[in-house]
mmCIF file of N, CA and C in Angstrom:
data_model
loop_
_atom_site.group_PDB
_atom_site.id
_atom_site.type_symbol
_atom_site.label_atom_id
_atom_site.label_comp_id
_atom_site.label_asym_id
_atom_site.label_seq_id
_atom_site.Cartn_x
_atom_site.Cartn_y
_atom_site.Cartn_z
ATOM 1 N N UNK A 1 11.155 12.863 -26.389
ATOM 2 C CA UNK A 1 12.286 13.257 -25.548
ATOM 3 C C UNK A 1 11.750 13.793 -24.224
ATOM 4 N N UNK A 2 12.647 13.280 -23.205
ATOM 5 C CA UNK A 2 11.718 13.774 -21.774
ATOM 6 C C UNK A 2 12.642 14.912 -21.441
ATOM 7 N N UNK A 3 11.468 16.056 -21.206
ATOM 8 C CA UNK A 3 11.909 17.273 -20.431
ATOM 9 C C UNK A 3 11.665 17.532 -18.810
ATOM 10 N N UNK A 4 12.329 18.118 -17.960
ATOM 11 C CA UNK A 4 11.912 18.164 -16.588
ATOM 12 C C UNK A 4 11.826 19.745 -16.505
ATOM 13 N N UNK A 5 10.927 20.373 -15.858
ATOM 14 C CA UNK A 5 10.891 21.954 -15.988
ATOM 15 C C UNK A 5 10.943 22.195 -14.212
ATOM 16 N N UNK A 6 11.353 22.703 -13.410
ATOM 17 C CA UNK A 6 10.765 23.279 -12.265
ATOM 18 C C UNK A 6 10.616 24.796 -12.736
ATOM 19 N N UNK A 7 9.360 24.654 -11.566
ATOM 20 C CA UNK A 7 9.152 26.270 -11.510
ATOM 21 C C UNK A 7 8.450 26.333 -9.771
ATOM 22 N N UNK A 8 8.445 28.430 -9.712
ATOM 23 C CA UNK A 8 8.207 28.418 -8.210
ATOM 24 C C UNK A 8 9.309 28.890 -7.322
ATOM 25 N N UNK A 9 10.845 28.863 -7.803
ATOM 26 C CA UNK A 9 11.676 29.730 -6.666
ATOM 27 C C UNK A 9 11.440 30.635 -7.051
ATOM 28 N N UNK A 10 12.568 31.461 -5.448
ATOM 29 C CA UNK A 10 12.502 33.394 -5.405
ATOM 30 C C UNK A 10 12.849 33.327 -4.143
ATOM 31 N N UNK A 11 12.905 34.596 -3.949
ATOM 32 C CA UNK A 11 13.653 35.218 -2.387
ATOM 33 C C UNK A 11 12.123 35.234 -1.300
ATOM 34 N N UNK A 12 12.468 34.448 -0.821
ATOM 35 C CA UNK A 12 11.554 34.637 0.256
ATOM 36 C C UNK A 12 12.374 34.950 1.969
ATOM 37 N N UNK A 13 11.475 35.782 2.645
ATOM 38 C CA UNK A 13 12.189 35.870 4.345
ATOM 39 C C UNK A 13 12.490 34.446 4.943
ATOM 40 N N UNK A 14 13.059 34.292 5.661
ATOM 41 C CA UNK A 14 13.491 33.616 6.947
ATOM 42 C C UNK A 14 12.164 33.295 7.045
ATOM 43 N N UNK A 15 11.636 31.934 7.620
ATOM 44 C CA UNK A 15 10.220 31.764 8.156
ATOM 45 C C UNK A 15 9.422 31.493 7.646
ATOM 46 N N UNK A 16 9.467 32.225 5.920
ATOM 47 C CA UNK A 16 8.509 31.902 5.246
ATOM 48 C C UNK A 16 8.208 31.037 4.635
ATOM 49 N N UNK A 17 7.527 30.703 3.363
ATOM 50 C CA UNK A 17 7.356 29.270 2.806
ATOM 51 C C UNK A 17 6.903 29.747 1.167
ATOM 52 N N UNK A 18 7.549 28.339 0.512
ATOM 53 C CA UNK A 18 7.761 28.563 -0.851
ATOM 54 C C UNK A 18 7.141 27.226 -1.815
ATOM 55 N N UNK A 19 6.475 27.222 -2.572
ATOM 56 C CA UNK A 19 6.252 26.124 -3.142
ATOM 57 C C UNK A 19 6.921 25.483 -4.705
ATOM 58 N N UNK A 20 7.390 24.601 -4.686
ATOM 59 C CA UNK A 20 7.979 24.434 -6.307
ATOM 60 C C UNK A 20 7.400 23.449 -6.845
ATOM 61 N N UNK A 21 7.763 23.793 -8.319
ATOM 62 C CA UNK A 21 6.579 22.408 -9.255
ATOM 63 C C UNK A 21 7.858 21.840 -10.118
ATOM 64 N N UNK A 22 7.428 20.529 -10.420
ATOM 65 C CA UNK A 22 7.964 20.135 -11.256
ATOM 66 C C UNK A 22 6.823 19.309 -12.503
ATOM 67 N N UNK A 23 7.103 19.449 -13.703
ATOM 68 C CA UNK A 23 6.416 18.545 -14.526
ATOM 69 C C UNK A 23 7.463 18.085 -15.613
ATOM 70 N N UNK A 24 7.429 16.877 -15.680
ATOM 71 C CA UNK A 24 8.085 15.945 -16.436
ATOM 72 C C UNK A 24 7.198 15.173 -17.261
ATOM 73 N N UNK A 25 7.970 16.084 -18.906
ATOM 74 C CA UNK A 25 6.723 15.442 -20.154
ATOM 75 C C UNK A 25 7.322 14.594 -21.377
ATOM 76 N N UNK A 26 6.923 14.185 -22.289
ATOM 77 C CA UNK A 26 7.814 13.529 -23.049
ATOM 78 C C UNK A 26 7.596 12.120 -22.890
ATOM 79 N N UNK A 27 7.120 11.720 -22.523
ATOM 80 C CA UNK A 27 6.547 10.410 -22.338
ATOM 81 C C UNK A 27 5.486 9.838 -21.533
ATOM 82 N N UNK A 28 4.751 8.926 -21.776
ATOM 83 C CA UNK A 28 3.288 8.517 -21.203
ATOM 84 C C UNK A 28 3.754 7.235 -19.911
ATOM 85 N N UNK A 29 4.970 7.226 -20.024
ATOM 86 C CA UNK A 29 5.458 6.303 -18.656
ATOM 87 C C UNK A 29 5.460 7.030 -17.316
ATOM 88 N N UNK A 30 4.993 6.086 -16.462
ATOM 89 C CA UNK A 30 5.460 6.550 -14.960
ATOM 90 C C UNK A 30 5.968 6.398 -14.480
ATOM 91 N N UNK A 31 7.396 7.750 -13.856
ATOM 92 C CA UNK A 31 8.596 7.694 -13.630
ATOM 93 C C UNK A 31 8.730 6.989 -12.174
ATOM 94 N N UNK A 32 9.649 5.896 -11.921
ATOM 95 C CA UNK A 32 9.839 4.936 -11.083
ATOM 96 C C UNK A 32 9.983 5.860 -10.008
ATOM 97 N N UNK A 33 10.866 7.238 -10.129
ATOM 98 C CA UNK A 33 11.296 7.970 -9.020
ATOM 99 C C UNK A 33 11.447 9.412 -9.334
ATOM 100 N N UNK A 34 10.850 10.029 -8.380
ATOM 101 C CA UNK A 34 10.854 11.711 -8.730
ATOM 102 C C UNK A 34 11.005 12.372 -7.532
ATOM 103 N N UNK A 35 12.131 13.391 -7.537
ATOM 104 C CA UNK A 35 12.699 13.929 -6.532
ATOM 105 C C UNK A 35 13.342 15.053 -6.550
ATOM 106 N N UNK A 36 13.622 16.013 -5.603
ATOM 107 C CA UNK A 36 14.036 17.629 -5.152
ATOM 108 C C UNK A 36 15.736 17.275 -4.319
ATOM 109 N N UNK A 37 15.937 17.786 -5.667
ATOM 110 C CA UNK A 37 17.874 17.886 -5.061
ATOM 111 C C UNK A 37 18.071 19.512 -4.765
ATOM 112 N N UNK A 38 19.177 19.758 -4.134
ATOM 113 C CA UNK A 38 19.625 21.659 -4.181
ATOM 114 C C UNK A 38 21.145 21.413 -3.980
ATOM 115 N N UNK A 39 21.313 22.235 -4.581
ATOM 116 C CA UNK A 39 23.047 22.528 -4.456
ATOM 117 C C UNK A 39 23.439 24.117 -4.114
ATOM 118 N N UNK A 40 23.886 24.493 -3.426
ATOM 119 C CA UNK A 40 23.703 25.593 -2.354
ATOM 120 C C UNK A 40 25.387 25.947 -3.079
ATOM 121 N N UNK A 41 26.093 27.609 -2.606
ATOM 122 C CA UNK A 41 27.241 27.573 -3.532
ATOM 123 C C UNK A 41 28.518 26.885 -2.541
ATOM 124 N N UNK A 42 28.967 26.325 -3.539
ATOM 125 C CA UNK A 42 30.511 25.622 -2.903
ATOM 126 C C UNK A 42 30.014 24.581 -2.241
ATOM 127 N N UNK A 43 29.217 23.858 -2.588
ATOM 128 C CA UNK A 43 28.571 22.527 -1.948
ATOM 129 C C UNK A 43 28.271 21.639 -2.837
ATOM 130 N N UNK A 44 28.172 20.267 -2.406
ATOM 131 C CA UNK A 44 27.999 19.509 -3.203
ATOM 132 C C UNK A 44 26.104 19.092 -3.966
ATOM 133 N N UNK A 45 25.873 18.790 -4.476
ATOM 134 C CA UNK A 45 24.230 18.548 -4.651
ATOM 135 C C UNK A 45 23.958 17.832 -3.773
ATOM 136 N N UNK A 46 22.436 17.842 -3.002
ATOM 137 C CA UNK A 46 21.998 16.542 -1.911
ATOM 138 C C UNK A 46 20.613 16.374 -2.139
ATOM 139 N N UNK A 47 20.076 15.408 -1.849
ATOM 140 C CA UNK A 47 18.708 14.983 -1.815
ATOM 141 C C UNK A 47 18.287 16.009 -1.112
ATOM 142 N N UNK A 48 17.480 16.306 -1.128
ATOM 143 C CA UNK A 48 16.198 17.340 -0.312
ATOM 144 C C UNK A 48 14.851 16.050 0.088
ATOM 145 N N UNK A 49 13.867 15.565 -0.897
ATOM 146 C CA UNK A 49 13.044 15.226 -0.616
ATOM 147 C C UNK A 49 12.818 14.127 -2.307
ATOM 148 N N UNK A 50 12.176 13.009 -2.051
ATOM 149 C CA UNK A 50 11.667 12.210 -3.279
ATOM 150 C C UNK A 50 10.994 11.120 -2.772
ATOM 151 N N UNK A 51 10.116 10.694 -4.054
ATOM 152 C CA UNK A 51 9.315 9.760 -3.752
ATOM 153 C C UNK A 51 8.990 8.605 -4.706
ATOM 154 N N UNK A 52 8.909 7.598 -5.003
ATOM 155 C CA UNK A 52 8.808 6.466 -5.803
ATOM 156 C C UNK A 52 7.422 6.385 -6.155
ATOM 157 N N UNK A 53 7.268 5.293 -7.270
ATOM 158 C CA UNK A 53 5.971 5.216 -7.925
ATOM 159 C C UNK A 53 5.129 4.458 -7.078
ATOM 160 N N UNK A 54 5.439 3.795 -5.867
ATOM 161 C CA UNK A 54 4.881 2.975 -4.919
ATOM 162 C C UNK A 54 3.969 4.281 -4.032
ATOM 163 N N UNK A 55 4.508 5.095 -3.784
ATOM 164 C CA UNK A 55 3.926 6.544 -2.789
ATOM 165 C C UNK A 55 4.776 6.616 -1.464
ATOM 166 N N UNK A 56 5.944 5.863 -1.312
ATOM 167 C CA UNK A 56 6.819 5.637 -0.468
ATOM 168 C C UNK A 56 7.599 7.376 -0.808
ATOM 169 N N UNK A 57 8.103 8.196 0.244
ATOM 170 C CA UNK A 57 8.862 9.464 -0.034
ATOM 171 C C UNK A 57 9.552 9.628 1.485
ATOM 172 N N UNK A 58 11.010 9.783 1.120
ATOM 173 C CA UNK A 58 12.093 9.953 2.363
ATOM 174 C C UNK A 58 12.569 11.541 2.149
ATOM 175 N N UNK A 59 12.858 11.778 3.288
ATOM 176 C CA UNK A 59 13.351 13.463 3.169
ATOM 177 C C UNK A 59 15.100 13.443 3.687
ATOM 178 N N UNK A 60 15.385 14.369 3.843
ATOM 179 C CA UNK A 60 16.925 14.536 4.158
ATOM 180 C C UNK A 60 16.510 15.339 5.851
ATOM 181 N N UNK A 61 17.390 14.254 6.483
ATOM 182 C CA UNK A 61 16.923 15.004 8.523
ATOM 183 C C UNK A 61 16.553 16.783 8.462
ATOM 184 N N UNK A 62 17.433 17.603 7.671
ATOM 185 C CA UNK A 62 17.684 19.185 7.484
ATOM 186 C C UNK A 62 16.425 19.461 7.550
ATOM 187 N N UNK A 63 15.505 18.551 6.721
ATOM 188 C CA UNK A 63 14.434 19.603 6.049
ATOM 189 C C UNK A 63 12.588 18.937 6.832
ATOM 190 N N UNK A 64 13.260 17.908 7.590
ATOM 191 C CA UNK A 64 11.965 16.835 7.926
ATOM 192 C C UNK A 64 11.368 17.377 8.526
ATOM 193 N N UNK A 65 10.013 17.549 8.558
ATOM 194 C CA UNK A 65 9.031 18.342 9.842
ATOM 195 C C UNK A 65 8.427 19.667 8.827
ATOM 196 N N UNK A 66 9.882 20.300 7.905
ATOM 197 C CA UNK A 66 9.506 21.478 7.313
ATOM 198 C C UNK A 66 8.787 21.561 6.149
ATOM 199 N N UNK A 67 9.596 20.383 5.085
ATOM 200 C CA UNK A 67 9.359 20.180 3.789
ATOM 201 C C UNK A 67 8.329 18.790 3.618
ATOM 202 N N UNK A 68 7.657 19.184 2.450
ATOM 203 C CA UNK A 68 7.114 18.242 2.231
ATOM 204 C C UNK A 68 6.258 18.105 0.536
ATOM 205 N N UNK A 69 6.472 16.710 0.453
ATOM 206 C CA UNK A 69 6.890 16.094 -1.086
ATOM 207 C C UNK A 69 5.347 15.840 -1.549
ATOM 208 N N UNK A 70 4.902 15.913 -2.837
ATOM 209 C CA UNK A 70 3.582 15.210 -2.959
ATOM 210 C C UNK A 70 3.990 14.937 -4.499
ATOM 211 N N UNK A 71 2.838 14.338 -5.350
ATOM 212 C CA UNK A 71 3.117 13.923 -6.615
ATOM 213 C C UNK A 71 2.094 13.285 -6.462
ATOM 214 N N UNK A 72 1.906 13.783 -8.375
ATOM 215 C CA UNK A 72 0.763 13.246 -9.127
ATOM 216 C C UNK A 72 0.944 12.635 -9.855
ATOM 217 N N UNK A 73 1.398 10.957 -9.716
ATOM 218 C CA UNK A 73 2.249 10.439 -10.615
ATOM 219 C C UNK A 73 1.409 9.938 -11.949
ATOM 220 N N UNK A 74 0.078 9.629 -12.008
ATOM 221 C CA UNK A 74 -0.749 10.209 -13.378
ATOM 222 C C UNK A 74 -0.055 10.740 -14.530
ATOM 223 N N UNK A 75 0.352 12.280 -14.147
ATOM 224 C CA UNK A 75 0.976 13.084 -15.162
ATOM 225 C C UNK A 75 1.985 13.708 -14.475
ATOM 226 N N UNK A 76 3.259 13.165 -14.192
ATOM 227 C CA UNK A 76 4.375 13.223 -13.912
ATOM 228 C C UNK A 76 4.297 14.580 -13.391
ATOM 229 N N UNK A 77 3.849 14.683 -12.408
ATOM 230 C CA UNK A 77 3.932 16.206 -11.375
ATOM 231 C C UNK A 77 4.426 16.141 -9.998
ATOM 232 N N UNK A 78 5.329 17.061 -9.721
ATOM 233 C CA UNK A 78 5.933 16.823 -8.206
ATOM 234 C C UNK A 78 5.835 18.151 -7.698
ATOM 235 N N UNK A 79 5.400 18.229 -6.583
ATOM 236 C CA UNK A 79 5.157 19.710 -5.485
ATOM 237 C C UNK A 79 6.758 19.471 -4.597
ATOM 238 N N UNK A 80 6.817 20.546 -4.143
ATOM 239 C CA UNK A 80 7.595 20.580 -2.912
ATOM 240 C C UNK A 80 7.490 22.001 -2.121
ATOM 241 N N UNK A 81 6.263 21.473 -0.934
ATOM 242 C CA UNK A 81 5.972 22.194 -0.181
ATOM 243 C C UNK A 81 6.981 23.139 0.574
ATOM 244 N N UNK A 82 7.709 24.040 0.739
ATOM 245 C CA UNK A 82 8.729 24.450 1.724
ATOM 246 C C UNK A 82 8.018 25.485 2.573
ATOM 247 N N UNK A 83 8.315 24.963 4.064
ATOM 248 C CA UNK A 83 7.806 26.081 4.913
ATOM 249 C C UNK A 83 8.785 26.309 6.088
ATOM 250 N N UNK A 84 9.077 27.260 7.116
ATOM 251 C CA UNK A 84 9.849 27.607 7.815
ATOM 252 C C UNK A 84 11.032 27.531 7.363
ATOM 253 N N UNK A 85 11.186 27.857 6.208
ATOM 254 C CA UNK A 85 12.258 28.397 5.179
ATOM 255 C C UNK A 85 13.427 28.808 6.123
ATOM 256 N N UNK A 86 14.868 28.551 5.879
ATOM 257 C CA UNK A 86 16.440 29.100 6.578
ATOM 258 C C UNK A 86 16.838 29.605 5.905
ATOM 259 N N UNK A 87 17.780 30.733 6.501
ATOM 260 C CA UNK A 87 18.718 30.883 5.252
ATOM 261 C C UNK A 87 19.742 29.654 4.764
ATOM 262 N N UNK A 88 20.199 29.175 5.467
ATOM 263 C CA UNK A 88 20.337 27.441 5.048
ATOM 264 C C UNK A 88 20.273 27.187 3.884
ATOM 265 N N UNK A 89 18.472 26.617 3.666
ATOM 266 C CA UNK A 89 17.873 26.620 2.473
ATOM 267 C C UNK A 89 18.426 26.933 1.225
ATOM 268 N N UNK A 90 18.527 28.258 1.240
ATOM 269 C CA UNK A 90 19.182 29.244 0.228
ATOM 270 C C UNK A 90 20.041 28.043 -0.998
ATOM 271 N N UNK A 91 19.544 27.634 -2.101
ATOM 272 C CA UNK A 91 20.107 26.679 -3.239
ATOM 273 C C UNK A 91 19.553 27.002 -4.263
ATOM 274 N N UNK A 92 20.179 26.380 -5.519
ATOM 275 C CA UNK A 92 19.319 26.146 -6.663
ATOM 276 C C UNK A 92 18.500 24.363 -6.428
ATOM 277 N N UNK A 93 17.175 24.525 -6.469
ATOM 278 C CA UNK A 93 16.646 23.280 -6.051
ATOM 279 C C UNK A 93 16.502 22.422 -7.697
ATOM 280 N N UNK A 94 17.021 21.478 -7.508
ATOM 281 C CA UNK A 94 16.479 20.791 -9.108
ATOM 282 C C UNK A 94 15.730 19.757 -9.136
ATOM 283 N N UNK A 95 14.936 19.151 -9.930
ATOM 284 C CA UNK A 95 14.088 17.762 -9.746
ATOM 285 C C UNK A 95 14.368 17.217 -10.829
ATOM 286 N N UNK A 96 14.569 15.891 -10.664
ATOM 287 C CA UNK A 96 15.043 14.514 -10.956
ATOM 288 C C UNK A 96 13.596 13.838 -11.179
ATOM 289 N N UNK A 97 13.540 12.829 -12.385
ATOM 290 C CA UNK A 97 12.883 12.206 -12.875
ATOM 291 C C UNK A 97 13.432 10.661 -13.131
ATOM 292 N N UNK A 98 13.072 9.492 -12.549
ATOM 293 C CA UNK A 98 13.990 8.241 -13.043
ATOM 294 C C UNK A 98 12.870 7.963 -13.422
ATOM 295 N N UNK A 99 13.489 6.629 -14.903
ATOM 296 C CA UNK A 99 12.693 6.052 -15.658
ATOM 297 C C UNK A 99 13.471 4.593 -15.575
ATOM 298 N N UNK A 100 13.507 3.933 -15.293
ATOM 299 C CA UNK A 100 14.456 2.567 -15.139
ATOM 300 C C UNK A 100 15.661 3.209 -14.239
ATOM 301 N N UNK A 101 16.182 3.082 -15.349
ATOM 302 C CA UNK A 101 18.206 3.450 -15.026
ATOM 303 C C UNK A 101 18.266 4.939 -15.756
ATOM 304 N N UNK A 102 17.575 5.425 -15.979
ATOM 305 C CA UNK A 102 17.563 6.553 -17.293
ATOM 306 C C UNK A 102 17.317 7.920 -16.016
ATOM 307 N N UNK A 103 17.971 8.876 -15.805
ATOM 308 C CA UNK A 103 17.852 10.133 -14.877
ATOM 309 C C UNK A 103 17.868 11.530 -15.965
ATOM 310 N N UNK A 104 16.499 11.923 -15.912
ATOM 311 C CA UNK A 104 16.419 13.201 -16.131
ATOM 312 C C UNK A 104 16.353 14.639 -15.071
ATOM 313 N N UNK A 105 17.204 15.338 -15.514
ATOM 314 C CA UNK A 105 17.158 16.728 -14.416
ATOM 315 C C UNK A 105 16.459 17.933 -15.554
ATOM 316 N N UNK A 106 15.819 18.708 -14.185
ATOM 317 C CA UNK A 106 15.703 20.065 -14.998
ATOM 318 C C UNK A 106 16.669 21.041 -14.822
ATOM 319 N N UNK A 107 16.408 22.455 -14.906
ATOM 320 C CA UNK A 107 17.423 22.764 -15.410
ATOM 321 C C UNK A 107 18.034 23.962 -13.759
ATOM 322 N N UNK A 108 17.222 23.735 -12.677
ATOM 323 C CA UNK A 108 17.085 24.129 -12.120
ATOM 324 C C UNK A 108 16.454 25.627 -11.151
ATOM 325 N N UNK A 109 16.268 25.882 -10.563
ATOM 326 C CA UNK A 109 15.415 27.446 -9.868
ATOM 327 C C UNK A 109 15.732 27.608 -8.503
ATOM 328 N N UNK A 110 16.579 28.478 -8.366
ATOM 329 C CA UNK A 110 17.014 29.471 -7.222
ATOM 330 C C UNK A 110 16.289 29.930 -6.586
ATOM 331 N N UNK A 111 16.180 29.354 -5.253
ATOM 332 C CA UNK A 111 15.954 29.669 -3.831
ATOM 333 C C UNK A 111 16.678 30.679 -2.751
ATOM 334 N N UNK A 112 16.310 31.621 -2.309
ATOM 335 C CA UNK A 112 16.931 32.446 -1.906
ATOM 336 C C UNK A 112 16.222 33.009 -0.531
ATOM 337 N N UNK A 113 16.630 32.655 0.720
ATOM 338 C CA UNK A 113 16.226 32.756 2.205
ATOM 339 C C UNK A 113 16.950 33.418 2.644
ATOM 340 N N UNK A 114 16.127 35.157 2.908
ATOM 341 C CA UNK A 114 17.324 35.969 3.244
ATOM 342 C C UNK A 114 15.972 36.954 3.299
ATOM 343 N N UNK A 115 16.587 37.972 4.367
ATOM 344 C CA UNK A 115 16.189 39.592 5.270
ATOM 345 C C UNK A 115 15.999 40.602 4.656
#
Protein backbone atom coordinates (compact mmCIF):
# COMPACT_ATOMS: atom_id res chain seq x y z
CA UNK A 1 0.00 0.00 0.00
CA UNK A 2 1.54 3.40 -0.96
CA UNK A 3 1.94 5.98 1.74
CA UNK A 4 2.96 9.73 1.07
CA UNK A 5 4.37 11.44 4.37
CA UNK A 6 5.52 15.22 4.15
CA UNK A 7 7.48 16.61 6.67
CA UNK A 8 9.37 20.11 7.41
CA UNK A 9 6.51 22.88 7.90
CA UNK A 10 6.28 25.61 10.76
CA UNK A 11 6.06 29.28 11.24
CA UNK A 12 8.71 30.86 9.75
CA UNK A 13 9.22 35.13 9.29
CA UNK A 14 8.46 36.91 6.16
CA UNK A 15 11.79 36.43 4.09
CA UNK A 16 12.72 33.46 5.40
CA UNK A 17 13.03 29.99 3.96
CA UNK A 18 11.67 26.58 4.71
CA UNK A 19 12.37 23.22 3.40
CA UNK A 20 9.79 20.22 3.01
CA UNK A 21 10.26 16.47 2.33
CA UNK A 22 8.26 14.18 0.96
CA UNK A 23 8.81 10.27 0.81
CA UNK A 24 6.54 8.02 -0.90
CA UNK A 25 6.88 4.18 0.12
CA UNK A 26 4.97 1.16 -0.56
CA UNK A 27 6.15 0.27 -3.67
CA UNK A 28 9.45 -0.29 -5.75
CA UNK A 29 7.84 1.69 -8.84
CA UNK A 30 8.78 5.06 -10.04
CA UNK A 31 6.17 7.49 -9.61
CA UNK A 32 5.42 9.02 -13.18
CA UNK A 33 4.75 12.39 -11.23
CA UNK A 34 5.51 13.96 -7.88
CA UNK A 35 4.44 17.23 -6.75
CA UNK A 36 3.76 20.22 -3.92
CA UNK A 37 0.09 21.39 -3.84
CA UNK A 38 -1.11 24.07 -0.77
CA UNK A 39 -4.42 25.04 0.03
CA UNK A 40 -4.31 28.25 2.02
CA UNK A 41 -7.88 28.87 4.18
CA UNK A 42 -11.02 29.54 2.03
CA UNK A 43 -9.12 28.70 -1.13
CA UNK A 44 -9.10 26.29 -3.41
CA UNK A 45 -5.89 23.66 -3.61
CA UNK A 46 -3.19 24.74 -6.44
CA UNK A 47 -0.10 23.38 -7.80
CA UNK A 48 2.87 24.96 -6.13
CA UNK A 49 5.69 23.07 -7.85
CA UNK A 50 6.13 19.20 -9.55
CA UNK A 51 8.11 17.23 -11.55
CA UNK A 52 7.85 14.02 -13.78
CA UNK A 53 9.97 10.93 -14.01
CA UNK A 54 11.62 12.46 -17.20
CA UNK A 55 13.33 15.46 -14.70
CA UNK A 56 11.06 17.92 -16.54
CA UNK A 57 9.47 20.30 -13.25
CA UNK A 58 6.98 23.45 -13.83
CA UNK A 59 6.22 25.83 -10.95
CA UNK A 60 3.10 28.05 -10.46
CA UNK A 61 4.23 32.10 -11.72
CA UNK A 62 3.53 32.97 -7.49
CA UNK A 63 6.33 31.01 -6.44
CA UNK A 64 8.99 30.98 -9.63
CA UNK A 65 12.42 32.49 -8.89
CA UNK A 66 11.54 31.57 -5.04
CA UNK A 67 10.70 27.91 -4.86
CA UNK A 68 12.34 25.21 -5.97
CA UNK A 69 11.57 21.39 -6.66
CA UNK A 70 14.23 18.53 -6.64
CA UNK A 71 13.67 14.67 -6.40
CA UNK A 72 15.26 11.58 -5.97
CA UNK A 73 13.25 9.57 -8.03
CA UNK A 74 15.43 6.25 -7.08
CA UNK A 75 13.52 6.21 -3.79
CA UNK A 76 10.56 8.26 -4.26
CA UNK A 77 11.84 11.53 -2.48
CA UNK A 78 10.75 15.10 -3.20
CA UNK A 79 12.39 18.41 -1.57
CA UNK A 80 10.75 21.66 -1.84
CA UNK A 81 13.11 24.28 -1.36
CA UNK A 82 11.09 27.54 -0.11
CA UNK A 83 12.90 30.76 0.19
CA UNK A 84 11.77 34.44 0.41
CA UNK A 85 8.83 33.03 2.07
CA UNK A 86 5.20 35.63 2.04
CA UNK A 87 2.79 35.72 4.12
CA UNK A 88 0.94 34.65 0.97
CA UNK A 89 2.61 31.41 1.29
CA UNK A 90 0.96 30.76 4.54
CA UNK A 91 -0.98 26.94 3.48
CA UNK A 92 -1.12 23.50 4.34
CA UNK A 93 1.41 22.25 1.55
CA UNK A 94 0.62 18.55 0.45
CA UNK A 95 2.56 16.21 -2.02
CA UNK A 96 1.10 14.14 -4.58
CA UNK A 97 2.54 11.00 -5.89
CA UNK A 98 1.15 9.62 -9.52
CA UNK A 99 1.59 6.13 -10.48
CA UNK A 100 -0.22 5.72 -13.95
CA UNK A 101 -3.75 7.13 -13.31
CA UNK A 102 -3.49 6.13 -9.55
CA UNK A 103 -2.90 9.72 -7.19
CA UNK A 104 -1.62 9.41 -3.83
CA UNK A 105 -1.65 12.47 -1.27
CA UNK A 106 -0.16 12.84 2.08
CA UNK A 107 -1.73 13.95 4.67
CA UNK A 108 -0.48 17.31 4.67
CA UNK A 109 1.93 20.14 6.91
CA UNK A 110 1.19 23.67 7.70
CA UNK A 111 3.09 26.48 6.60
CA UNK A 112 2.82 29.50 8.39
CA UNK A 113 4.56 33.09 7.11
CA UNK A 114 3.99 35.52 9.63
CA UNK A 115 5.85 38.40 12.22
Amino acid sequence: QVQVVESGGGLVQPGGSLRLSCVASGTILRFDFMGWYRQAPGKERELVAGGTRDGSTNYADSVKGRFVISRDIDKNKMYLQMNSLKPDDTAVYYCKARLVTANYWGKGNLVTVSS
